[in-house]
Coordinates of C-alpha atoms and ligand atoms in Angstrom, one line a residue:
M3 CA 201.4 120.1 75.4
K4 CA 197.7 119.0 74.0
K5 CA 196.2 117.4 75.9
K6 CA 196.8 119.6 78.5
G7 CA 194.8 122.0 75.7
L8 CA 192.6 119.6 75.6
I9 CA 191.3 119.6 79.1
L10 CA 191.5 123.2 79.0
L11 CA 189.2 123.7 77.2
V12 CA 186.7 121.3 78.0
I13 CA 187.1 122.7 81.8
I14 CA 186.8 126.6 79.5
I15 CA 183.3 125.0 77.2
G16 CA 182.2 123.8 80.7
L17 CA 182.3 126.9 82.4
L18 CA 180.6 128.8 79.3
V19 CA 178.0 126.1 78.6
G20 CA 177.3 126.1 82.7
C21 CA 176.8 129.9 82.8
S22 CA 175.0 130.6 79.4
G23 CA 172.6 127.1 80.6
G24 CA 171.5 128.7 84.1
K25 CA 170.8 132.4 83.4
D26 CA 168.1 132.0 80.2
T27 CA 166.7 128.0 80.5
T28 CA 163.8 129.6 77.3
K29 CA 165.7 130.2 74.7
E30 CA 166.6 127.9 72.0
T31 CA 170.6 127.4 72.3
F32 CA 172.8 126.4 69.4
N33 CA 175.0 124.5 68.4
I34 CA 177.6 126.1 65.8
E35 CA 179.9 124.0 63.9
V36 CA 182.4 125.2 61.1
K37 CA 183.7 122.3 58.3
D38 CA 185.5 123.4 55.5
N39 CA 184.2 127.3 55.1
V40 CA 179.6 125.5 55.9
K41 CA 179.0 126.4 59.3
S42 CA 175.9 124.3 60.5
V43 CA 173.5 125.1 63.4
N44 CA 172.1 122.0 65.4
D45 CA 173.3 120.4 62.1
E46 CA 170.3 121.4 59.9
I47 CA 171.1 125.5 58.7
F48 CA 174.2 125.1 56.7
I49 CA 175.5 128.2 55.8
S50 CA 178.5 128.3 52.9
T51 CA 180.7 131.1 53.0
G52 CA 183.0 132.2 49.5
D53 CA 186.2 133.5 49.9
H54 CA 184.5 137.4 48.0
N55 CA 183.9 139.1 50.2
E56 CA 182.8 136.7 53.0
I57 CA 179.7 135.7 51.2
N58 CA 177.3 133.5 52.7
M59 CA 174.5 130.7 50.9
T60 CA 171.8 129.1 53.5
L61 CA 170.6 126.2 53.3
V62 CA 167.5 125.4 55.3
T63 CA 166.5 122.2 56.7
S64 CA 163.5 120.2 58.5
N65 CA 164.1 116.1 58.1
N66 CA 164.4 115.1 55.0
K67 CA 163.8 118.8 52.7
A68 CA 164.9 121.4 52.5
I69 CA 165.1 125.7 50.8
L70 CA 168.2 127.4 49.7
I71 CA 168.7 130.9 50.6
D72 CA 170.9 132.5 47.2
T73 CA 173.2 131.0 45.8
G74 CA 176.5 131.8 46.2
F75 CA 179.0 133.9 43.8
K76 CA 181.5 131.1 43.3
E77 CA 181.2 127.5 42.6
K78 CA 182.8 126.5 44.9
E79 CA 180.9 127.9 47.8
A80 CA 178.3 126.3 45.4
L81 CA 179.5 122.9 45.6
K82 CA 179.6 122.8 48.7
I83 CA 175.4 124.1 49.1
K84 CA 175.3 120.7 46.2
N85 CA 177.0 117.8 48.4
I86 CA 175.2 118.1 51.5
I87 CA 172.5 117.9 50.1
K88 CA 173.3 114.9 47.9
E89 CA 174.7 113.4 51.3
K90 CA 171.7 113.8 53.5
N91 CA 169.6 113.5 50.2
L92 CA 167.4 115.7 51.2
K93 CA 165.0 117.6 48.8
L94 CA 165.1 121.8 47.6
D95 CA 161.8 122.0 46.2
K96 CA 162.3 125.9 46.9
I97 CA 164.9 128.6 46.7
I98 CA 164.5 133.0 48.1
I99 CA 166.4 135.2 46.5
S100 CA 167.2 137.6 48.3
H101 CA 167.4 140.2 44.9
F102 CA 169.3 140.3 41.9
D103 CA 172.9 140.4 41.8
D104 CA 175.8 137.7 40.8
E105 CA 176.9 137.3 44.2
Q106 CA 172.8 135.8 44.9
L107 CA 172.6 134.6 42.0
N108 CA 175.4 133.2 40.4
N109 CA 175.2 129.3 40.9
L110 CA 171.4 129.4 39.9
G111 CA 171.6 126.9 37.0
M112 CA 173.4 124.1 39.4
F113 CA 170.3 124.3 41.5
K114 CA 167.0 125.1 39.8
Q115 CA 165.4 122.7 38.1
E116 CA 161.6 122.0 36.1
N117 CA 160.3 122.5 39.4
T118 CA 161.9 125.0 41.5
D119 CA 159.4 127.1 43.3
I120 CA 161.8 130.4 42.9
L121 CA 160.9 133.1 45.6
M122 CA 162.4 136.3 44.8
P123 CA 161.5 140.7 45.9
Q124 CA 158.7 140.4 43.3
N125 CA 156.9 137.5 43.5
I126 CA 156.1 137.3 47.3
K127 CA 154.4 139.5 49.2
N128 CA 155.6 140.9 53.2
E129 CA 154.9 138.2 55.9
Q130 CA 154.4 135.5 53.7
I131 CA 154.4 132.5 55.5
V132 CA 156.5 129.5 53.9
E133 CA 155.9 125.8 56.2
L134 CA 159.1 123.6 56.4
G135 CA 159.0 120.8 58.2
D136 CA 158.8 121.9 61.5
K137 CA 160.1 125.3 60.9
K138 CA 157.9 128.6 59.8
L139 CA 160.0 130.5 57.1
K140 CA 158.3 134.7 57.3
L141 CA 159.8 136.1 55.1
L142 CA 160.0 140.0 55.0
L143 CA 160.5 143.1 52.5
T144 CA 163.3 144.6 53.5
N145 CA 164.3 147.5 51.4
G146 CA 167.5 150.4 52.0
H147 CA 169.6 148.2 50.3
N148 CA 168.6 148.2 46.0
S149 CA 166.2 149.7 44.5
N150 CA 164.4 147.1 43.0
G151 CA 164.0 144.7 46.8
H152 CA 164.8 142.3 49.2
I153 CA 164.3 139.3 51.4
S154 CA 165.0 139.1 54.7
V155 CA 164.0 136.2 56.3
D156 CA 163.0 134.7 59.2
I157 CA 163.2 131.5 60.9
N158 CA 160.9 130.3 63.7
N159 CA 161.1 134.1 65.4
N160 CA 164.7 133.7 66.5
I161 CA 167.1 133.4 63.6
L162 CA 166.8 136.0 60.8
V163 CA 168.6 135.2 57.2
A164 CA 168.8 138.9 56.9
G165 CA 170.8 139.5 53.8
D166 CA 172.7 142.9 52.6
I167 CA 170.7 144.8 54.8
L168 CA 173.3 143.9 57.9
T169 CA 177.3 143.0 57.3
N170 CA 179.6 141.9 59.4
N171 CA 182.3 142.1 56.9
K172 CA 184.0 145.9 56.2
K173 CA 184.6 145.3 52.7
S174 CA 181.1 144.8 52.4
Y175 CA 177.9 147.6 52.4
T176 CA 174.0 148.2 52.6
A177 CA 172.9 150.9 51.5
V178 CA 174.8 153.7 49.5
T179 CA 172.9 156.7 48.8
Y180 CA 171.1 158.4 51.1
N181 CA 167.5 158.2 50.4
E182 CA 168.7 153.7 50.7
Y183 CA 169.6 155.1 54.2
G184 CA 166.2 156.4 55.2
F185 CA 164.5 153.1 54.2
L186 CA 167.7 151.1 55.5
L187 CA 167.0 153.0 58.9
E188 CA 163.2 152.0 58.5
S189 CA 164.1 148.1 57.3
L190 CA 166.0 148.1 61.0
K191 CA 163.4 149.4 63.1
Y192 CA 161.2 146.8 62.4
L193 CA 163.4 143.7 62.3
Q194 CA 163.6 144.9 66.3
K195 CA 161.0 144.8 66.9
T196 CA 162.1 140.1 66.9
N197 CA 164.4 139.5 69.0
Y198 CA 166.8 137.3 67.0
E199 CA 169.0 135.2 68.9
L200 CA 171.1 134.6 65.9
I201 CA 171.9 136.7 62.4
I202 CA 172.9 135.2 59.2
P203 CA 174.4 138.4 57.3
S204 CA 175.2 138.2 53.2
H205 CA 178.5 138.6 54.1
G206 CA 181.3 137.5 57.2
D207 CA 180.6 135.6 60.6
I208 CA 177.1 134.4 62.3
I209 CA 176.1 137.3 64.4
K210 CA 175.6 136.5 68.5
D211 CA 175.0 140.0 69.6
K212 CA 171.5 140.6 70.5
E213 CA 172.0 144.5 69.9
F214 CA 173.4 144.8 66.7
I215 CA 170.6 146.0 65.0
S216 CA 170.3 148.4 67.8
K217 CA 173.6 149.9 67.0
K218 CA 173.3 149.2 63.9
I219 CA 170.1 151.8 63.6
T220 CA 172.1 154.5 66.3
E221 CA 175.3 154.6 63.8
I222 CA 172.0 155.1 61.3
E223 CA 170.8 157.6 62.9
N224 CA 173.6 159.6 63.4
R225 CA 175.0 159.9 60.0
L226 CA 171.6 161.2 59.3
S227 CA 171.5 164.1 61.3
K228 CA 174.6 165.3 61.0
Y229 CA 173.4 167.0 58.2
D230 CA 170.0 168.0 56.8
I231 CA 169.8 166.6 53.9
K232 CA 166.6 167.2 51.3
A233 CA 166.9 164.8 48.5
D234 CA 164.5 164.6 45.3
K235 CA 164.9 162.4 42.4
F236 CA 166.8 165.8 40.2
W237 CA 167.5 168.0 42.5
S238 CA 169.4 168.2 47.0
E239 CA 169.9 170.2 49.2
I240 CA 172.2 169.6 51.4
D241 CA 172.3 172.1 54.4
D242 CA 171.1 174.6 52.2
D243 CA 174.5 175.7 51.6
I244 CA 175.7 172.6 49.1
I245 CA 172.8 172.5 45.3
V246 CA 173.8 169.2 43.7
S247 CA 171.4 168.6 39.9
S248 CA 171.4 165.7 38.2
G249 CA 170.0 165.5 34.7
N250 CA 167.2 162.9 33.3
E251 CA 167.1 159.6 32.8
Y252 CA 167.7 159.2 29.3
T253 CA 170.8 160.8 28.1
V254 CA 174.1 159.9 30.9
K255 CA 172.1 158.8 33.4
K256 CA 172.2 161.8 36.0
A257 CA 175.4 163.6 35.1
T258 CA 175.9 165.6 38.8
M259 CA 177.1 169.4 39.4
V260 CA 177.6 170.7 42.5
L261 CA 177.0 174.4 43.5
A262 CA 178.9 175.8 47.0
I263 CA 177.7 178.4 49.1
S264 CA 180.1 180.7 51.1
G265 CA 177.8 183.8 52.1
K266 CA 176.9 185.3 48.7
E267 CA 179.3 183.9 46.5
V268 CA 179.4 180.4 44.6
T269 CA 181.8 178.0 43.6
M270 CA 180.3 175.4 40.7
I271 CA 182.1 171.8 40.1
D272 CA 180.7 170.7 36.7
T273 CA 177.8 171.9 34.4
G274 CA 175.7 169.4 34.1
I275 CA 174.0 167.3 30.9
T276 CA 170.5 169.0 29.3
E277 CA 170.4 172.8 29.1
N278 CA 167.6 172.5 31.9
M279 CA 169.4 171.8 34.3
G280 CA 172.2 174.9 33.1
K281 CA 169.0 177.1 33.3
E282 CA 167.9 176.2 36.0
M283 CA 171.1 176.6 38.5
K284 CA 171.3 179.6 36.9
K285 CA 168.1 181.2 37.9
F286 CA 168.3 179.5 41.4
I287 CA 171.5 181.4 41.5
E288 CA 170.4 184.7 40.0
E289 CA 166.9 184.6 42.7
N290 CA 168.9 184.3 45.2
G291 CA 171.1 187.7 44.7
L292 CA 174.6 184.5 44.6
K293 CA 177.6 185.2 42.7
L294 CA 179.7 182.7 40.5
K295 CA 182.8 183.1 41.7
N296 CA 185.1 179.2 41.2
L297 CA 184.6 176.9 38.4
I298 CA 186.1 173.4 38.7
I299 CA 185.1 171.3 35.9
T300 CA 186.2 167.4 36.7
H301 CA 186.9 165.5 33.4
D302 CA 186.7 167.5 29.7
H303 CA 182.9 164.8 28.9
Y304 CA 180.4 166.7 27.4
D305 CA 177.5 165.4 30.6
H306 CA 179.5 167.5 32.8
T307 CA 181.0 170.4 30.5
N308 CA 178.0 171.2 28.2
N309 CA 176.9 174.5 30.1
L310 CA 180.3 175.6 30.2
D311 CA 179.5 178.8 27.5
M312 CA 176.4 179.6 30.0
F313 CA 178.6 180.2 33.0
N314 CA 182.7 180.7 32.2
K315 CA 181.6 184.7 31.6
E316 CA 183.9 187.1 32.3
G317 CA 184.9 187.8 36.4
V318 CA 184.8 183.9 36.9
N319 CA 187.8 181.7 37.8
L320 CA 187.9 178.9 35.9
Y321 CA 190.1 175.4 37.4
T322 CA 190.4 172.3 35.4
Y323 CA 192.6 169.5 35.2
D324 CA 195.1 171.6 32.7
N325 CA 195.4 175.3 34.9
S326 CA 195.5 172.7 38.0
N327 CA 198.1 170.9 40.5
D328 CA 197.1 167.8 42.7
G329 CA 196.5 169.3 46.8
D330 CA 195.7 172.8 45.4
V331 CA 193.1 174.2 47.9
I332 CA 190.6 177.5 46.6
K333 CA 189.1 179.3 49.2
C334 CA 186.0 180.8 48.5
K335 CA 184.7 182.3 52.0
D336 CA 184.4 180.1 54.6
K337 CA 184.9 177.3 51.9
E338 CA 187.2 174.8 51.2
F339 CA 188.0 172.8 48.3
K340 CA 191.0 170.8 47.7
I341 CA 191.5 169.5 43.9
I342 CA 192.7 165.6 43.6
F343 CA 193.5 163.9 41.3
T344 CA 192.0 161.0 40.4
P345 CA 192.8 158.6 37.5
G346 CA 191.0 156.1 35.8
H347 CA 188.5 158.1 34.1
A348 CA 188.7 160.1 31.5
K349 CA 192.4 158.7 30.2
N350 CA 193.8 160.0 33.6
R351 CA 192.8 163.8 33.5
H352 CA 190.7 163.3 35.3
L353 CA 190.2 165.7 39.4
S354 CA 187.5 164.9 42.2
V355 CA 186.9 168.4 45.1
L356 CA 186.8 168.1 48.5
I357 CA 185.0 170.0 50.0
D358 CA 185.6 171.3 54.3
E359 CA 187.6 167.8 54.2
K360 CA 184.3 166.2 54.7
I361 CA 182.3 165.9 51.6
F362 CA 183.7 164.4 48.5
V363 CA 182.2 165.0 44.5
A364 CA 183.5 162.0 43.0
G365 CA 182.9 163.7 39.4
D366 CA 183.0 160.1 37.3
I367 CA 185.4 157.4 39.7
L368 CA 181.9 156.6 40.9
A369 CA 178.9 156.4 40.3
S370 CA 175.9 155.5 42.9
N371 CA 173.3 154.4 40.0
I372 CA 174.8 153.6 37.2
D373 CA 177.4 149.9 36.7
P374 CA 180.7 151.5 37.3
V375 CA 182.9 149.3 35.1
R376 CA 180.3 151.3 31.7
L377 CA 183.6 154.2 33.3
V378 CA 185.9 152.7 32.3
D379 CA 187.4 152.0 28.6
T380 CA 190.1 150.1 29.2
D381 CA 191.2 147.3 31.9
E382 CA 194.2 149.4 32.9
A383 CA 192.1 152.2 33.3
G384 CA 190.0 149.6 35.3
K385 CA 192.7 148.5 37.7
T386 CA 194.2 151.8 38.1
V387 CA 190.4 153.9 39.1
I388 CA 190.0 150.6 41.3
N389 CA 193.1 151.8 42.8
T390 CA 192.0 155.6 43.3
L391 CA 189.2 154.9 45.0
E392 CA 191.3 152.2 47.4
K393 CA 193.5 155.2 48.2
L394 CA 190.4 157.5 48.5
N395 CA 188.9 155.2 50.6
E396 CA 190.7 155.1 54.0
K397 CA 189.4 158.4 54.5
Q398 CA 185.8 159.3 56.4
Y399 CA 184.2 161.5 54.3
D400 CA 180.4 162.4 55.5
I401 CA 178.9 162.7 52.0
V402 CA 180.2 162.1 49.1
I403 CA 178.4 163.2 45.3
P404 CA 179.4 161.1 42.6
G405 CA 179.7 161.6 38.7
H406 CA 176.4 159.3 38.0
G407 CA 173.5 159.2 40.6
D408 CA 172.2 160.1 44.0
V409 CA 173.7 162.3 46.5
C410 CA 175.8 159.0 49.1
L411 CA 176.0 159.2 52.5
G412 CA 179.1 157.8 53.6
N413 CA 182.0 155.8 52.5
S414 CA 180.3 152.8 50.9
V415 CA 179.4 154.2 47.4
F416 CA 182.9 153.2 47.7
N417 CA 182.7 149.4 48.9
K418 CA 180.4 149.5 46.5
N419 CA 182.2 150.7 42.8
I420 CA 185.0 148.4 44.2
E421 CA 183.3 145.3 44.5
I422 CA 181.7 145.6 41.3
L423 CA 185.1 146.8 39.4
K424 CA 187.0 144.1 40.5
R425 CA 185.2 141.0 39.3
E426 CA 185.3 142.8 36.7
F427 CA 189.1 144.1 36.5
K428 CA 190.6 141.3 38.6
Ligands
LIG21 ZN1 183.2 161.0 32.5
LIG22 ZN1 179.8 161.0 32.6

């Protein structure tokens, strides 16, 4: 039985090799082997994959020299690379850190020696060349994943170590906020100019699909074109009928308040942190001849209720956790606001609002600019909020407005928050 299977496998491989060999003889062929969660490409590039969302770290070698790209999340994946360096007696004189996150930095101490050169977004130039024997590594500054810089590495114009601007794992994320998606699109269009044979993402399996980048570009363009969004630092407008204002950076970072316009009537969600935010929104309502009809409060924390008295006047319907039920629907002309109880913050007395089944106003169970761990006060609450987010993440949203930070596109802010919270609370 075993022998038969082996013969069949040999025939299949033979056919595959025969086919691809006949098609294109100019391209380099890659021999990829997998052993104990380490993939090797032509026995020269080694990718060790950890169990945390299939995080990858990559060792590029040439003869007896090596360059490491990222250092892994857990010790386990890094030790495997350490062993390869030892077994092959390699000299590691450079480490490239694609960007600053625990997943890339955790094991830096294991590899860094006194004379090791550390290359990071802050100390390289775009398209800087790093020579490694027969290999030329081109460092590319690729924005779109975070705000403090990101490097992708081009190896000999045919392999791309992409970092976190491309992913092949469903639980990880690339861009989160609307503005990051804009940068990501630019980066991908830039990378598309080179025909990469292999892409090593920072999460998940090696990508051999040559259309992968083009497909991502189309996907992002479709998402971006669905709404007309103007996203400024503290004031965003979505299709001219959803307004998001956020406070300054210094107090409680960028607490959001939302105004949804239905004809001449408006529904407000939270009232902002600074008096200025409140005044600015009040002015907007007056100048546009609008009338505040409904006021929904996600939770009773001052950074979301500070201007309550400015707006909670006669004739305004006030909805809070105390007088609402999970699943309640508030109608305002053409718009529907569904109240969803979202435990995990403010001693579980917290609600979120889903507008027309597409735009999710989260309140403080999500943040796009601060560590979400800061929004959780106990281990118990941490686990509760993870559970809340995982449930919500089963549904697809076009836009997510977090309690703190910039407007987000799609669900990736859920992935980001869940991932960060799980590092702390599991
Ligand atoms: Zn809060
Ligand atoms: Zn808050």
